[in-house]
Tab-separated table of C-alpha atoms and ligand atoms in Angstrom:
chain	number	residue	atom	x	y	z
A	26	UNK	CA	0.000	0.000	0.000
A	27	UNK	CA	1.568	3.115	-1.442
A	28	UNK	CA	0.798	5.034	2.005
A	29	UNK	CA	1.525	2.571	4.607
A	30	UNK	CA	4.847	2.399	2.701
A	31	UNK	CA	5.202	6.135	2.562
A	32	UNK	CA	4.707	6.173	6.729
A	33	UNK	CA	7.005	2.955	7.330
A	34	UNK	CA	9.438	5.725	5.079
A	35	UNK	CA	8.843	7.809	7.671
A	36	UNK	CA	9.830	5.667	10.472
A	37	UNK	CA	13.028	4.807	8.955
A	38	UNK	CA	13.723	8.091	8.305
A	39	UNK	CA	13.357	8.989	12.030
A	40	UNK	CA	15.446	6.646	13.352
A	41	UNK	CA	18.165	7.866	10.905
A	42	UNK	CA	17.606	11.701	12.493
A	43	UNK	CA	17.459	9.939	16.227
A	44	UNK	CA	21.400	8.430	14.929
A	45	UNK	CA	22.571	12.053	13.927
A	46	UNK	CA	20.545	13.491	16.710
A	47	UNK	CA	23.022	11.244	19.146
A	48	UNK	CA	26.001	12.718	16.718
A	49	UNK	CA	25.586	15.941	17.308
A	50	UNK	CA	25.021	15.501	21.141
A	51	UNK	CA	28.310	13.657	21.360
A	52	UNK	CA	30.202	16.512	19.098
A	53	UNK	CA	28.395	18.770	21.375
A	54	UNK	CA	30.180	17.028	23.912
A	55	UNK	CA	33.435	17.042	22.370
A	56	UNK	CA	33.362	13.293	21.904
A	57	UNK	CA	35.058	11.485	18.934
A	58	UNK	CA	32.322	10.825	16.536
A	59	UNK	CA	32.350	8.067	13.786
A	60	UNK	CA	31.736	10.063	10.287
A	61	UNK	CA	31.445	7.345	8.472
A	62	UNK	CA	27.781	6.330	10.052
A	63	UNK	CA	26.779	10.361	9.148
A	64	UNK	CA	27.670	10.265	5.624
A	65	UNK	CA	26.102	6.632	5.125
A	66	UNK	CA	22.767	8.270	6.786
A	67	UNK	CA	23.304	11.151	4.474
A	68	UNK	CA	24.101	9.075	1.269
A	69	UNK	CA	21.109	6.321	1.960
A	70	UNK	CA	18.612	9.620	1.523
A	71	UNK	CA	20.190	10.696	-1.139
A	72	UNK	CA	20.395	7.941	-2.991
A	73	UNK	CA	16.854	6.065	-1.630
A	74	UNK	CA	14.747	9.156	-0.091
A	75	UNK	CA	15.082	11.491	-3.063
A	76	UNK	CA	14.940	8.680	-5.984
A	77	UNK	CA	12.234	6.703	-4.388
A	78	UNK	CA	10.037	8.368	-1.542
A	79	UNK	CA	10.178	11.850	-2.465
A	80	UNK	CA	8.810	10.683	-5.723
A	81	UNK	CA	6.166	8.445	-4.462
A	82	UNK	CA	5.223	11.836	-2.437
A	83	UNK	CA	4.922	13.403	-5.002
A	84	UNK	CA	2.705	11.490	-7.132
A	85	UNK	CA	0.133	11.551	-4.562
A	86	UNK	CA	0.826	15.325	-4.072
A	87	UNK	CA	0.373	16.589	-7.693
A	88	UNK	CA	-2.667	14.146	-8.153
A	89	UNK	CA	-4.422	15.347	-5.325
A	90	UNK	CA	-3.733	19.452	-6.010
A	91	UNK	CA	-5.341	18.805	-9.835
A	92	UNK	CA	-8.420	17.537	-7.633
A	93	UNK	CA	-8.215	20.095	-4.748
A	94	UNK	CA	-5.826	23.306	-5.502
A	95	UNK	CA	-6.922	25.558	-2.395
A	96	UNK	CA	-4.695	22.969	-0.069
A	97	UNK	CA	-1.784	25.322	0.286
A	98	UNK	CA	0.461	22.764	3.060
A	99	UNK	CA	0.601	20.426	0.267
A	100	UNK	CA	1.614	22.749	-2.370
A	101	UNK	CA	4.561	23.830	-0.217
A	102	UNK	CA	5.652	20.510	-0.689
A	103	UNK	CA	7.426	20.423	-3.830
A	104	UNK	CA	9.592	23.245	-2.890
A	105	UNK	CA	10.503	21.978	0.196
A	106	UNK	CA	11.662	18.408	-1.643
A	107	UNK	CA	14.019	20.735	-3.700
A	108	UNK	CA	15.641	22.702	-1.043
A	109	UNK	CA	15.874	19.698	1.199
A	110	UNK	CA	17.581	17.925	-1.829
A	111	UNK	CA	19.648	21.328	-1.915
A	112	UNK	CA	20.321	21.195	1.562
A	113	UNK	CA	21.258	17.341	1.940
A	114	UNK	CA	24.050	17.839	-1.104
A	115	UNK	CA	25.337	20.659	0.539
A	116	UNK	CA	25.778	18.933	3.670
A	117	UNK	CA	27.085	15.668	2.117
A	118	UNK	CA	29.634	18.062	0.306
A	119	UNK	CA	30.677	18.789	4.267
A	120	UNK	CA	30.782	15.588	5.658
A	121	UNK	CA	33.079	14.403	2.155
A	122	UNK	CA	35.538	16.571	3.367
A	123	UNK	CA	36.196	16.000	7.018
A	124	UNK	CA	36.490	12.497	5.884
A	125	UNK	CA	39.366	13.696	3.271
A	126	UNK	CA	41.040	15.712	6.544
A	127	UNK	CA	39.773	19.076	5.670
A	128	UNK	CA	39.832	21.448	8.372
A	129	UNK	CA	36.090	21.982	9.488
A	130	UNK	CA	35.920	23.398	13.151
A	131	UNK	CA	33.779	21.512	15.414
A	132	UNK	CA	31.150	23.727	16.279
A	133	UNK	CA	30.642	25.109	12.480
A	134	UNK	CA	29.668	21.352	11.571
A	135	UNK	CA	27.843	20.747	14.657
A	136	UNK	CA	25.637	23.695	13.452
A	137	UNK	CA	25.388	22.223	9.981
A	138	UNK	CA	24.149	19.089	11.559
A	139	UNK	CA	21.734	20.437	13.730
A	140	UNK	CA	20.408	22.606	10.647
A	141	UNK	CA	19.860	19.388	8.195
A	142	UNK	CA	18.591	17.471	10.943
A	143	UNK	CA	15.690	20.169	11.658
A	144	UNK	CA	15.124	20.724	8.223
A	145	UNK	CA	14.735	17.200	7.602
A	146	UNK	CA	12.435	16.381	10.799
A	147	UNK	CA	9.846	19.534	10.071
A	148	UNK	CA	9.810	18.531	6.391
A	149	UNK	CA	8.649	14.954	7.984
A	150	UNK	CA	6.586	16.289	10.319
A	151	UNK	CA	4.601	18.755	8.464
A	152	UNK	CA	3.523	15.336	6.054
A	153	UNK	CA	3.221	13.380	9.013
A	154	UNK	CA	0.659	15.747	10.954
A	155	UNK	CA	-0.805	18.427	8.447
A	156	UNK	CA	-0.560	16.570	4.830
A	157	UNK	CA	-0.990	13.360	4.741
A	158	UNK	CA	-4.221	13.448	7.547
A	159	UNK	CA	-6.105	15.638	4.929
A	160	UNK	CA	-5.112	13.042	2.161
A	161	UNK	CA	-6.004	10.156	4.129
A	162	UNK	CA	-8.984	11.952	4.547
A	163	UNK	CA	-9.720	12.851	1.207
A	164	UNK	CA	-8.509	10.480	-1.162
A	165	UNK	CA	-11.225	7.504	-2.107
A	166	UNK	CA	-9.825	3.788	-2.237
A	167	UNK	CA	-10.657	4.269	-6.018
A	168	UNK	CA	-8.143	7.462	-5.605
A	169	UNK	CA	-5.565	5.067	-3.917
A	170	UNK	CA	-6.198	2.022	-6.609
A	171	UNK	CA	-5.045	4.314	-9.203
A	172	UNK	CA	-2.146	6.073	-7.747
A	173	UNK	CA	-0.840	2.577	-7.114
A	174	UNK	CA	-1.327	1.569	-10.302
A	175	UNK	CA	1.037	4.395	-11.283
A	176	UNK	CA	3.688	3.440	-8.926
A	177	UNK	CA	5.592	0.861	-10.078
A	178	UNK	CA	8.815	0.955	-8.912
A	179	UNK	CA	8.876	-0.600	-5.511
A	180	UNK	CA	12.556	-0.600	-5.173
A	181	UNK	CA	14.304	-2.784	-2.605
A	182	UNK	CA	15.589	-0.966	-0.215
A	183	UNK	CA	19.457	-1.119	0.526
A	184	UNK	CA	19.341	-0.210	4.438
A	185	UNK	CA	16.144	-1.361	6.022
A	186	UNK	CA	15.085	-4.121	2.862
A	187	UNK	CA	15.645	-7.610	3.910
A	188	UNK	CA	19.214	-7.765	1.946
A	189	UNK	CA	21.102	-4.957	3.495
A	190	UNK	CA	23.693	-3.428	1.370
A	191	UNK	CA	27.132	-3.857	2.252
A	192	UNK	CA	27.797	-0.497	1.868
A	193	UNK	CA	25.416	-0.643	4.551
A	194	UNK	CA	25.446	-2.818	6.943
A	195	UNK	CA	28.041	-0.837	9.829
A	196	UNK	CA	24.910	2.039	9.327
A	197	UNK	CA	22.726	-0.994	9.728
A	198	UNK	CA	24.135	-2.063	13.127
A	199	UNK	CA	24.526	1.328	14.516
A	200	UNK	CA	20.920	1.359	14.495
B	5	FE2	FE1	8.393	14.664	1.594
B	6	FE2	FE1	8.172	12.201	3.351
């Protein structure tokens, strides 16, 4: 079920946040921190969030503002899917090069963190508790049937599928 699957998204998303949430407390705390785990989070929702569950987002999204076009949360949407794309490269781009020993003070990172990981948690939580209530709402099982039928690539997915990736699997454990 294309929304059930958009929600269990959701959930794996938040745990990833939770991970970098316990990141930045430790930087915060001018513990050692593994930034290996931060740029696997980052590069799993690059390469699976924005190819796969953005999309599916916004499939439902555009077919539901051609039906009701007044619904201005979920018009905000696709502009927040680009900047957040925006955002995440930009941070990736960060993490790349502390990992090739470029200088990056502590606390300008530890900002940069705490920025993506807001961004990314009122992004979800705006779908989560304005959006996708009203669609639920709205949307007709013969509104679902089709936007399913639409949908068809159900990827597997490389971090919480049943084969994890090896590229992976230390992200994997860490959870
Ligand atoms: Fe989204
Ligand atoms: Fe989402």
């Amino acid at each position: 079920m294309l929304v059930a699957s958009i929600h269990r998204d959701h959930r794996n998303i938040s745990r990833l946040l939770k991970l970098l949430g316990n990141k930045l407390t430790a930087l915060q705390d001018e513990k050692a921190v593994n930034y290996n785990l931060i740029r696997d989070t980052v590069a799993y929702l690059q390469e699976h969030a924005e190819k796969y569950h953005h999309p599916k987002e916004d499939l439902i999204y555009h077919y539901y503002l051609e039906r009701y076009p007044d619904a201005d949360s979920v018009a905000r949407l696709d502009q927040e899917h680009h900047d957040l794309a925006e955002l995440t490269a930009e941070f990736a781009n960060t993490v790349d090069m502390i990992l090739m020993d470029a200088v990056v003070p502590q606390d300008l990172f530890a900002e940069k963190l705490n920025r993506f990981i807001s961004s990314q948690k009122s992004h979800l939580e705006l779908e989560e508790r304005s959006v996708l209530p009203v669609l639920e709402h709205t949307l007709t099982t013969e509104d679902w049937a089709y936007l399913q039928s639409q949908w068809e690539s159900e990827e597997s997915d490389p971090l919480f599928g049943e084969q994890v990736a090896d590229r992976f699997k230390e992200l994997a454990a860490a959870l």
